[in-house]
């Protein structure tokens, strides 16, 4: 019983603390220092850049991608644009999990910060699967945590926070070697607290806007509660973030 429950709904109360901060904190004391410390790893990341051009082509030619690109209200970026170089080796998408047969493309991001709406395209390679060829739920949890934080952080007073609670519902397994779309939207934000809903779906050529956010049966559903600890404002003054 406990096992079944664990399989379907996982609540990760502390996971995001490390991730949210590690992912988005500015390299400190400075980037040069961080690079010296991690020279070996840094090089590994650079040489691992093997974009799956077939996947990128499939995504960029899709109607949904074209719709998002033409949407004046969406800012487009790649994940690597957002992460300071000194942090890439530690970053989930850009360091630890990046590379051939893992996260095989630089995730493509569309964000409207004020509206609190986010869409990200990933490709989950075959090495991210378990023995049954399904993507590990832990990996999905990390990606959801990271993306939902990214969507919600701009709503917090210091633009940074920590995950107080992440609830995940796994409706269906995702086969390894799949292109997926993550959508997230801020449901509620007030003061130092923000609630974000997210969905993860296997990419489908039929996906179009605006239906994407209202998908009835996504593979994974998530709810993330972010808070900004009171002491964060002092860090902000010191320009650590
Ligand atoms: C976000 O969307 C709103 C409309 O919903 C628009 O007014 C605003 O300019 C957009 N923001 C950006 C940064 O594109």
mmCIF file of C-alpha atoms and ligand atoms in Angstrom:
data_model
loop_
_atom_site.group_PDB
_atom_site.id
_atom_site.type_symbol
_atom_site.label_atom_id
_atom_site.label_comp_id
_atom_site.label_asym_id
_atom_site.label_seq_id
_atom_site.Cartn_x
_atom_site.Cartn_y
_atom_site.Cartn_z
ATOM 1 C CA UNK A 1 0.000 0.000 0.000
ATOM 2 C CA UNK A 2 2.682 2.416 1.033
ATOM 3 C CA UNK A 3 4.623 1.461 -2.052
ATOM 4 C CA UNK A 4 1.651 2.037 -4.357
ATOM 5 C CA UNK A 5 1.064 5.437 -2.880
ATOM 6 C CA UNK A 6 4.699 6.331 -3.218
ATOM 7 C CA UNK A 7 4.594 5.328 -6.818
ATOM 8 C CA UNK A 8 1.732 7.623 -7.657
ATOM 9 C CA UNK A 9 2.147 10.678 -5.523
ATOM 10 C CA UNK A 10 5.406 11.902 -4.190
ATOM 11 C CA UNK A 11 5.860 14.862 -1.931
ATOM 12 C CA UNK A 12 9.353 16.215 -1.732
ATOM 13 C CA UNK A 13 9.481 18.848 0.942
ATOM 14 C CA UNK A 14 13.180 19.677 0.949
ATOM 15 C CA UNK A 15 14.464 18.783 -2.486
ATOM 16 C CA UNK A 16 14.026 22.246 -3.883
ATOM 17 C CA UNK A 17 15.912 23.946 -1.148
ATOM 18 C CA UNK A 18 19.214 22.848 -2.529
ATOM 19 C CA UNK A 19 18.139 22.961 -6.124
ATOM 20 C CA UNK A 20 16.373 26.269 -6.194
ATOM 21 C CA UNK A 21 19.257 27.998 -4.537
ATOM 22 C CA UNK A 22 22.008 26.129 -6.349
ATOM 23 C CA UNK A 23 20.412 26.675 -9.706
ATOM 24 C CA UNK A 24 19.675 30.319 -9.487
ATOM 25 C CA UNK A 25 22.212 31.786 -7.123
ATOM 26 C CA UNK A 26 24.734 33.927 -8.894
ATOM 27 C CA UNK A 27 28.207 32.438 -9.026
ATOM 28 C CA UNK A 28 29.852 33.704 -5.870
ATOM 29 C CA UNK A 29 32.280 35.021 -4.797
ATOM 30 C CA UNK A 30 32.938 35.270 -8.522
ATOM 31 C CA UNK A 31 32.761 33.153 -11.578
ATOM 32 C CA UNK A 32 36.497 33.002 -12.084
ATOM 33 C CA UNK A 33 36.875 31.346 -8.682
ATOM 34 C CA UNK A 34 34.194 28.795 -9.467
ATOM 35 C CA UNK A 35 35.799 27.916 -12.778
ATOM 36 C CA UNK A 36 39.201 27.349 -11.205
ATOM 37 C CA UNK A 37 37.656 25.019 -8.667
ATOM 38 C CA UNK A 38 35.837 22.941 -11.244
ATOM 39 C CA UNK A 39 38.048 23.099 -14.227
ATOM 40 C CA UNK A 40 37.804 19.415 -14.998
ATOM 41 C CA UNK A 41 34.044 19.292 -14.851
ATOM 42 C CA UNK A 42 33.713 22.526 -16.736
ATOM 43 C CA UNK A 43 35.583 21.049 -19.668
ATOM 44 C CA UNK A 44 33.445 17.941 -19.602
ATOM 45 C CA UNK A 45 30.334 20.046 -19.976
ATOM 46 C CA UNK A 46 31.786 21.909 -22.952
ATOM 47 C CA UNK A 47 32.784 18.760 -24.779
ATOM 48 C CA UNK A 48 29.470 17.044 -24.103
ATOM 49 C CA UNK A 49 27.501 19.435 -26.274
ATOM 50 C CA UNK A 50 26.054 17.058 -28.806
ATOM 51 C CA UNK A 51 22.729 18.503 -29.815
ATOM 52 C CA UNK A 52 20.260 16.119 -31.334
ATOM 53 C CA UNK A 53 19.589 18.077 -34.499
ATOM 54 C CA UNK A 54 16.800 15.649 -35.473
ATOM 55 C CA UNK A 55 14.945 16.472 -32.258
ATOM 56 C CA UNK A 56 15.534 20.195 -32.581
ATOM 57 C CA UNK A 57 14.259 20.084 -36.138
ATOM 58 C CA UNK A 58 11.156 18.134 -35.123
ATOM 59 C CA UNK A 59 10.377 20.686 -32.411
ATOM 60 C CA UNK A 60 11.120 23.832 -34.374
ATOM 61 C CA UNK A 61 9.034 22.680 -37.316
ATOM 62 C CA UNK A 62 5.998 21.931 -35.177
ATOM 63 C CA UNK A 63 2.969 24.167 -35.222
ATOM 64 C CA UNK A 64 3.099 24.660 -31.473
ATOM 65 C CA UNK A 65 6.682 25.921 -31.563
ATOM 66 C CA UNK A 66 5.818 28.316 -34.372
ATOM 67 C CA UNK A 67 2.842 29.576 -32.396
ATOM 68 C CA UNK A 68 5.008 30.200 -29.344
ATOM 69 C CA UNK A 69 7.659 31.953 -31.401
ATOM 70 C CA UNK A 70 5.128 34.284 -32.956
ATOM 71 C CA UNK A 71 3.563 35.094 -29.598
ATOM 72 C CA UNK A 72 4.809 38.599 -28.776
ATOM 73 C CA UNK A 73 4.052 37.950 -25.124
ATOM 74 C CA UNK A 74 6.537 35.090 -24.780
ATOM 75 C CA UNK A 75 10.263 35.560 -24.275
ATOM 76 C CA UNK A 76 12.283 32.830 -25.899
ATOM 77 C CA UNK A 77 15.583 31.512 -24.554
ATOM 78 C CA UNK A 78 17.707 28.426 -24.200
ATOM 79 C CA UNK A 79 18.410 27.089 -20.767
ATOM 80 C CA UNK A 80 22.162 27.563 -21.137
ATOM 81 C CA UNK A 81 21.629 31.327 -21.568
ATOM 82 C CA UNK A 82 20.229 31.492 -18.056
ATOM 83 C CA UNK A 83 22.839 29.717 -15.996
ATOM 84 C CA UNK A 84 26.125 31.387 -15.041
ATOM 85 C CA UNK A 85 29.082 29.409 -16.434
ATOM 86 C CA UNK A 86 30.465 28.724 -12.963
ATOM 87 C CA UNK A 87 27.282 26.882 -12.033
ATOM 88 C CA UNK A 88 26.813 24.708 -15.071
ATOM 89 C CA UNK A 89 28.630 21.656 -13.699
ATOM 90 C CA UNK A 90 26.192 21.536 -10.762
ATOM 91 C CA UNK A 91 23.073 22.451 -12.627
ATOM 92 C CA UNK A 92 20.652 19.591 -13.205
ATOM 93 C CA UNK A 93 19.875 20.286 -16.834
ATOM 94 C CA UNK A 94 23.192 21.768 -17.874
ATOM 95 C CA UNK A 95 25.675 19.740 -15.847
ATOM 96 C CA UNK A 96 24.798 16.518 -14.085
ATOM 97 C CA UNK A 97 22.165 15.348 -16.543
ATOM 98 C CA UNK A 98 23.334 16.973 -19.719
ATOM 99 C CA UNK A 99 24.842 14.954 -22.555
ATOM 100 C CA UNK A 100 24.367 12.171 -25.025
ATOM 101 C CA UNK A 101 21.510 9.816 -24.123
ATOM 102 C CA UNK A 102 20.617 12.041 -21.149
ATOM 103 C CA UNK A 103 19.185 15.532 -21.612
ATOM 104 C CA UNK A 104 20.099 15.659 -25.243
ATOM 105 C CA UNK A 105 19.091 19.173 -26.219
ATOM 106 C CA UNK A 106 19.596 22.521 -24.582
ATOM 107 C CA UNK A 107 16.029 22.948 -23.267
ATOM 108 C CA UNK A 108 14.022 25.495 -25.264
ATOM 109 C CA UNK A 109 12.191 27.915 -22.999
ATOM 110 C CA UNK A 110 9.269 30.286 -23.541
ATOM 111 C CA UNK A 111 8.382 32.467 -20.591
ATOM 112 C CA UNK A 112 6.078 35.327 -19.780
ATOM 113 C CA UNK A 113 7.313 36.489 -16.418
ATOM 114 C CA UNK A 114 4.480 38.882 -15.602
ATOM 115 C CA UNK A 115 1.765 36.460 -16.587
ATOM 116 C CA UNK A 116 3.611 33.586 -14.895
ATOM 117 C CA UNK A 117 3.426 31.192 -17.844
ATOM 118 C CA UNK A 118 6.190 28.872 -18.931
ATOM 119 C CA UNK A 119 6.702 26.252 -21.638
ATOM 120 C CA UNK A 120 9.873 24.179 -21.911
ATOM 121 C CA UNK A 121 10.822 21.540 -24.477
ATOM 122 C CA UNK A 122 13.223 18.800 -23.308
ATOM 123 C CA UNK A 123 14.459 15.588 -24.807
ATOM 124 C CA UNK A 124 14.878 12.788 -22.260
ATOM 125 C CA UNK A 125 17.427 10.358 -23.642
ATOM 126 C CA UNK A 126 17.534 6.614 -23.230
ATOM 127 C CA UNK A 127 20.008 6.615 -20.331
ATOM 128 C CA UNK A 128 17.445 8.429 -18.177
ATOM 129 C CA UNK A 129 15.237 5.345 -18.186
ATOM 130 C CA UNK A 130 14.972 2.517 -15.686
ATOM 131 C CA UNK A 131 15.213 -1.188 -16.506
ATOM 132 C CA UNK A 132 11.765 -1.027 -18.116
ATOM 133 C CA UNK A 133 12.768 1.838 -20.380
ATOM 134 C CA UNK A 134 10.650 4.403 -18.539
ATOM 135 C CA UNK A 135 12.065 7.732 -17.421
ATOM 136 C CA UNK A 136 13.028 7.688 -13.724
ATOM 137 C CA UNK A 137 10.523 9.512 -11.564
ATOM 138 C CA UNK A 138 13.368 11.136 -9.640
ATOM 139 C CA UNK A 139 14.578 12.799 -12.803
ATOM 140 C CA UNK A 140 11.101 14.048 -13.592
ATOM 141 C CA UNK A 141 10.889 15.436 -10.058
ATOM 142 C CA UNK A 142 14.128 17.361 -10.481
ATOM 143 C CA UNK A 143 13.052 18.843 -13.794
ATOM 144 C CA UNK A 144 9.642 19.844 -12.475
ATOM 145 C CA UNK A 145 11.134 21.410 -9.368
ATOM 146 C CA UNK A 146 13.616 23.399 -11.368
ATOM 147 C CA UNK A 147 11.097 24.614 -13.944
ATOM 148 C CA UNK A 148 8.337 25.492 -11.501
ATOM 149 C CA UNK A 149 10.805 27.501 -9.423
ATOM 150 C CA UNK A 150 11.904 29.304 -12.562
ATOM 151 C CA UNK A 151 8.283 30.152 -13.348
ATOM 152 C CA UNK A 152 7.441 31.347 -9.824
ATOM 153 C CA UNK A 153 10.599 33.108 -8.656
ATOM 154 C CA UNK A 154 9.879 36.384 -10.487
ATOM 155 C CA UNK A 155 6.723 36.753 -8.358
ATOM 156 C CA UNK A 156 8.604 36.777 -5.068
ATOM 157 C CA UNK A 157 9.782 40.105 -3.599
ATOM 158 C CA UNK A 158 13.500 39.230 -3.941
ATOM 159 C CA UNK A 159 12.833 37.164 -7.100
ATOM 160 C CA UNK A 160 14.269 34.108 -5.341
ATOM 161 C CA UNK A 161 12.874 31.498 -3.015
ATOM 162 C CA UNK A 162 12.913 27.884 -1.963
ATOM 163 C CA UNK A 163 10.540 25.022 -2.616
ATOM 164 C CA UNK A 164 8.443 24.533 0.512
ATOM 165 C CA UNK A 165 6.446 21.698 -1.038
ATOM 166 C CA UNK A 166 6.414 19.876 -4.335
ATOM 167 C CA UNK A 167 3.564 17.425 -4.997
ATOM 168 C CA UNK A 168 3.700 15.198 -8.028
ATOM 169 C CA UNK A 169 1.104 12.918 -9.552
ATOM 170 C CA UNK A 170 2.410 10.369 -12.025
ATOM 171 C CA UNK A 171 -0.513 9.450 -14.268
ATOM 172 C CA UNK A 172 1.440 7.549 -16.901
ATOM 173 C CA UNK A 173 5.026 6.536 -17.463
ATOM 174 C CA UNK A 174 7.141 8.416 -19.971
ATOM 175 C CA UNK A 175 9.170 6.167 -22.279
ATOM 176 C CA UNK A 176 12.890 7.008 -22.310
ATOM 177 C CA UNK A 177 14.068 8.716 -25.480
ATOM 178 C CA UNK A 178 11.031 11.012 -25.619
ATOM 179 C CA UNK A 179 10.644 14.674 -26.388
ATOM 180 C CA UNK A 180 8.484 16.228 -23.690
ATOM 181 C CA UNK A 181 6.789 19.543 -23.038
ATOM 182 C CA UNK A 182 6.580 21.044 -19.611
ATOM 183 C CA UNK A 183 4.032 23.772 -19.015
ATOM 184 C CA UNK A 184 3.705 25.748 -15.818
ATOM 185 C CA UNK A 185 1.546 28.614 -14.669
ATOM 186 C CA UNK A 186 1.409 30.639 -11.492
ATOM 187 C CA UNK A 187 -1.938 30.008 -9.825
ATOM 188 C CA UNK A 188 -1.556 32.291 -6.850
ATOM 189 C CA UNK A 189 1.033 34.605 -5.396
ATOM 190 C CA UNK A 190 0.928 36.779 -2.356
ATOM 191 C CA UNK A 191 3.818 38.332 -0.446
ATOM 192 C CA UNK A 192 6.570 35.794 0.061
ATOM 193 C CA UNK A 193 4.520 32.805 -1.128
ATOM 194 C CA UNK A 194 3.686 31.558 -4.586
ATOM 195 C CA UNK A 195 1.826 28.483 -5.902
ATOM 196 C CA UNK A 196 2.589 27.096 -9.348
ATOM 197 C CA UNK A 197 0.873 24.316 -11.289
ATOM 198 C CA UNK A 198 2.780 22.272 -13.820
ATOM 199 C CA UNK A 199 2.216 19.531 -16.371
ATOM 200 C CA UNK A 200 4.600 17.290 -18.219
ATOM 201 C CA UNK A 201 3.520 15.595 -21.431
ATOM 202 C CA UNK A 202 5.135 13.593 -24.133
ATOM 203 C CA UNK A 203 5.444 15.928 -27.100
ATOM 204 C CA UNK A 204 2.799 15.361 -29.690
ATOM 205 C CA UNK A 205 2.624 16.909 -33.131
ATOM 206 C CA UNK A 206 -1.019 17.738 -32.443
ATOM 207 C CA UNK A 207 -0.276 20.054 -29.524
ATOM 208 C CA UNK A 208 -1.372 23.638 -30.134
ATOM 209 C CA UNK A 209 -2.118 26.711 -28.064
ATOM 210 C CA UNK A 210 -4.078 27.551 -26.014
ATOM 211 C CA UNK A 211 -5.084 23.950 -25.196
ATOM 212 C CA UNK A 212 -1.635 23.063 -23.937
ATOM 213 C CA UNK A 213 -2.151 24.475 -20.465
ATOM 214 C CA UNK A 214 -5.508 22.826 -20.044
ATOM 215 C CA UNK A 215 -4.428 19.313 -21.077
ATOM 216 C CA UNK A 216 -6.724 16.898 -19.255
ATOM 217 C CA UNK A 217 -4.506 13.861 -18.912
ATOM 218 C CA UNK A 218 -0.872 14.916 -18.788
ATOM 219 C CA UNK A 219 1.681 12.238 -17.944
ATOM 220 C CA UNK A 220 2.702 14.109 -14.794
ATOM 221 C CA UNK A 221 0.988 16.854 -12.800
ATOM 222 C CA UNK A 222 2.751 18.969 -10.219
ATOM 223 C CA UNK A 223 1.987 21.594 -7.654
ATOM 224 C CA UNK A 224 4.814 23.609 -6.201
ATOM 225 C CA UNK A 225 4.643 25.945 -3.237
ATOM 226 C CA UNK A 226 7.480 28.423 -3.104
ATOM 227 C CA UNK A 227 8.357 30.686 -0.251
ATOM 228 C CA UNK A 228 10.918 33.369 0.162
ATOM 229 C CA UNK A 229 12.540 33.112 3.591
ATOM 230 C CA UNK A 230 12.614 36.454 5.397
ATOM 231 C CA UNK A 231 16.406 36.490 5.495
ATOM 232 C CA UNK A 232 16.665 36.399 1.696
ATOM 233 C CA UNK A 233 16.297 40.152 1.458
ATOM 234 C CA UNK A 234 19.606 40.607 3.292
ATOM 235 C CA UNK A 235 21.349 38.411 0.754
ATOM 236 C CA UNK A 236 19.849 40.440 -1.993
ATOM 237 C CA UNK A 237 21.314 43.587 -0.509
ATOM 238 C CA UNK A 238 24.713 41.920 -0.491
ATOM 239 C CA UNK A 239 24.148 41.137 -4.178
ATOM 240 C CA UNK A 240 24.650 37.426 -3.691
ATOM 241 C CA UNK A 241 21.801 36.417 -5.969
HETATM 242 C C1 LIG B 1 3.054 38.940 -20.914
HETATM 243 O O1 LIG B 1 1.726 38.824 -21.392
HETATM 244 C C2 LIG B 1 0.954 40.009 -21.250
HETATM 245 C C3 LIG B 1 -0.425 39.713 -21.795
HETATM 246 O O2 LIG B 1 -0.964 38.598 -21.158
HETATM 247 C C4 LIG B 1 1.604 41.147 -22.004
HETATM 248 O O3 LIG B 1 0.875 42.336 -21.790
HETATM 249 C C5 LIG B 1 3.050 41.324 -21.552
HETATM 250 O O4 LIG B 1 3.685 42.288 -22.350
HETATM 251 C C6 LIG B 1 3.803 40.023 -21.657
HETATM 252 N N1 LIG B 1 5.151 40.179 -21.117
HETATM 253 C C7 LIG B 1 6.233 39.980 -21.839
HETATM 254 C C8 LIG B 1 7.527 40.177 -21.119
HETATM 255 O O5 LIG B 1 6.216 39.659 -22.998
#
